[in-house]
Amino acid sequence: MAENSEKFENLLNLALDATEREREKSLQLGVGFEPEEKRWELIVKYSGNIMRLEEINPQIRVLELMNEYAILNVPESAMGQVAAAQEVEFVEKPKRMYFAVRRGKQESCIPPLQDARHHLTGKGVIVAVLDSGERAILLPCRPCGQE
């Protein structure tokens, strides 16, 4: 079991407390965890020099994004170091995304792209939405087939 923290989202703390078997059975708890290497992929909001984590522990890998967000790849044994880092403000785990309803696909114009001609499924595509709450970008929406 890895160390929990108030900086960690509730789902991450729950995943850290779960057994390996519970993670395997859950659709969400195991997302972002590499059981063979016992490593977590994490999304972090930070301030300051996040690269300091790599200096403290070379097993922690940091990929800086924009607006003080980063993706960390962390051994389970180093989760306490992430929690203790003063640069780290908030940590969450990746989430599994899936369509819950057919209507959402229809309104997003997905079915025409999944026909026999195009056969686009999205398999292997990873999408992340990082929302700082500072800006809103509104794009006009057109019904399928309209230019």
Protein backbone atom coordinates (compact mmCIF):
# COMPACT_ATOMS: atom_id res chain seq x y z
CA MET A 1 0.00 0.00 0.00
CA ALA A 2 1.33 3.43 -0.95
CA GLU A 3 1.04 6.58 1.12
CA ASN A 4 -2.19 8.59 0.92
CA SER A 5 -2.29 12.37 0.98
CA GLU A 6 -4.73 15.27 1.14
CA LYS A 7 -3.11 16.45 -2.11
CA PHE A 8 -4.34 13.29 -3.83
CA GLU A 9 -7.85 13.12 -5.28
CA ASN A 10 -10.20 10.73 -3.48
CA LEU A 11 -10.17 8.19 -6.32
CA LEU A 12 -6.37 8.04 -6.23
CA ASN A 13 -6.36 7.51 -2.45
CA LEU A 14 -8.95 4.76 -2.92
CA ALA A 15 -6.85 3.13 -5.66
CA LEU A 16 -3.75 3.25 -3.45
CA ASP A 17 -5.66 1.49 -0.65
CA ALA A 18 -7.10 -1.16 -3.00
CA THR A 19 -5.58 -4.58 -3.39
CA GLU A 20 -4.17 -5.63 -6.75
CA ARG A 21 -7.19 -7.91 -7.21
CA GLU A 22 -9.60 -5.02 -6.52
CA ARG A 23 -7.78 -2.85 -9.07
CA GLU A 24 -8.04 -5.60 -11.69
CA LYS A 25 -11.79 -5.97 -11.15
CA SER A 26 -12.54 -2.24 -11.22
CA LEU A 27 -13.00 -0.20 -14.40
CA GLN A 28 -11.44 2.88 -12.76
CA LEU A 29 -9.11 1.92 -9.88
CA GLY A 30 -6.41 0.34 -12.06
CA VAL A 31 -6.31 3.08 -14.72
CA GLY A 32 -2.86 4.68 -14.69
CA PHE A 33 -1.25 1.82 -12.75
CA GLU A 34 1.36 -0.46 -14.35
CA PRO A 35 1.23 -3.61 -12.18
CA GLU A 36 4.34 -5.25 -13.69
CA GLU A 37 6.52 -2.27 -12.80
CA LYS A 38 4.41 -1.09 -9.82
CA ARG A 39 4.32 2.45 -11.22
CA TRP A 40 1.62 5.12 -11.36
CA GLU A 41 0.99 7.62 -14.11
CA LEU A 42 -0.32 10.81 -12.49
CA ILE A 43 -1.62 14.22 -13.55
CA VAL A 44 -0.22 16.96 -11.33
CA LYS A 45 -1.01 20.64 -10.80
CA TYR A 46 2.13 22.30 -9.47
CA SER A 47 3.88 25.60 -8.88
CA GLY A 48 7.63 26.16 -8.91
CA ASN A 49 10.17 23.72 -10.29
CA ILE A 50 8.49 20.33 -10.78
CA MET A 51 11.71 18.96 -12.34
CA ARG A 52 13.14 18.93 -8.80
CA LEU A 53 11.26 15.64 -8.28
CA GLU A 54 13.51 13.97 -10.89
CA GLU A 55 16.57 15.35 -9.09
CA ILE A 56 15.36 14.03 -5.72
CA ASN A 57 14.48 10.62 -7.14
CA PRO A 58 15.73 9.62 -10.63
CA GLN A 59 13.03 6.90 -10.75
CA ILE A 60 10.36 9.63 -10.97
CA ARG A 61 9.83 10.78 -14.57
CA VAL A 62 8.34 14.20 -15.25
CA LEU A 63 6.72 15.43 -18.45
CA GLU A 64 5.92 19.13 -18.15
CA LEU A 65 2.77 20.30 -19.88
CA MET A 66 1.38 23.85 -20.01
CA ASN A 67 0.00 26.14 -17.29
CA GLU A 68 1.80 24.37 -14.43
CA TYR A 69 0.47 20.88 -15.17
CA ALA A 70 2.67 17.82 -15.56
CA ILE A 71 2.41 14.09 -16.03
CA LEU A 72 4.46 12.06 -13.59
CA ASN A 73 5.44 8.42 -13.87
CA VAL A 74 6.14 7.37 -10.30
CA PRO A 75 7.13 4.10 -8.61
CA GLU A 76 4.49 3.17 -6.04
CA SER A 77 7.20 3.33 -3.37
CA ALA A 78 7.81 7.03 -4.18
CA MET A 79 4.23 8.26 -3.83
CA GLY A 80 5.12 9.73 -0.43
CA GLN A 81 7.80 11.89 -2.07
CA VAL A 82 5.22 13.27 -4.51
CA ALA A 83 2.82 14.00 -1.64
CA ALA A 84 5.55 15.74 0.36
CA ALA A 85 6.88 17.88 -2.50
CA GLN A 86 6.09 21.54 -1.84
CA GLU A 87 5.73 22.16 -5.59
CA VAL A 88 2.83 19.71 -5.87
CA GLU A 89 -0.59 21.27 -5.30
CA PHE A 90 -2.93 18.49 -6.47
CA VAL A 91 -2.56 14.98 -7.89
CA GLU A 92 -5.08 12.87 -9.79
CA LYS A 93 -4.99 9.65 -11.74
CA PRO A 94 -6.04 9.29 -15.37
CA LYS A 95 -9.65 8.25 -15.98
CA ARG A 96 -11.09 5.73 -18.39
CA MET A 97 -13.33 7.53 -20.85
CA TYR A 98 -16.18 5.87 -22.72
CA PHE A 99 -19.46 6.79 -24.32
CA ALA A 100 -22.35 6.19 -22.00
CA VAL A 101 -25.17 6.77 -24.47
CA ARG A 102 -25.83 6.47 -28.17
CA ARG A 103 -27.29 9.98 -28.34
CA GLY A 104 -23.93 11.49 -27.39
CA LYS A 105 -22.33 9.75 -30.35
CA GLN A 106 -25.07 10.98 -32.66
CA GLU A 107 -24.77 14.59 -31.51
CA SER A 108 -20.98 14.44 -31.88
CA CYS A 109 -21.28 13.16 -35.48
CA ILE A 110 -19.39 9.94 -34.65
CA PRO A 111 -21.49 7.25 -36.48
CA PRO A 112 -20.61 8.45 -40.02
CA LEU A 113 -16.92 8.02 -39.18
CA GLN A 114 -17.41 4.47 -37.92
CA ASP A 115 -18.95 3.17 -41.14
CA ALA A 116 -17.31 0.54 -43.37
CA ARG A 117 -15.61 3.21 -45.48
CA HIS A 118 -13.87 5.08 -42.66
CA HIS A 119 -13.89 2.49 -39.84
CA LEU A 120 -12.52 4.95 -37.28
CA THR A 121 -12.99 3.58 -33.77
CA GLY A 122 -10.75 5.76 -31.62
CA LYS A 123 -9.03 2.65 -30.28
CA GLY A 124 -5.60 3.57 -28.94
CA VAL A 125 -6.37 7.29 -28.85
CA ILE A 126 -5.88 9.07 -25.54
CA VAL A 127 -7.62 12.37 -24.87
CA ALA A 128 -7.04 14.64 -21.89
CA VAL A 129 -8.99 17.71 -20.92
CA LEU A 130 -7.15 19.90 -18.42
CA ASP A 131 -9.38 22.69 -17.19
CA SER A 132 -7.87 25.38 -14.98
CA GLY A 133 -11.19 27.21 -14.89
CA GLU A 134 -9.49 30.40 -16.08
CA ARG A 135 -10.72 30.51 -19.67
CA ALA A 136 -13.65 29.27 -21.66
CA ILE A 137 -13.46 28.60 -25.39
CA LEU A 138 -16.83 28.35 -27.09
CA LEU A 139 -17.04 26.91 -30.58
CA PRO A 140 -20.16 26.98 -32.75
CA CYS A 141 -21.84 23.60 -33.10
CA ARG A 142 -23.35 22.51 -36.41
CA PRO A 143 -25.60 19.51 -36.92
CA CYS A 144 -23.94 16.61 -38.78
CA GLY A 145 -23.66 17.11 -42.51
CA GLN A 146 -23.92 20.91 -42.42
CA GLU A 147 -20.96 23.05 -43.44
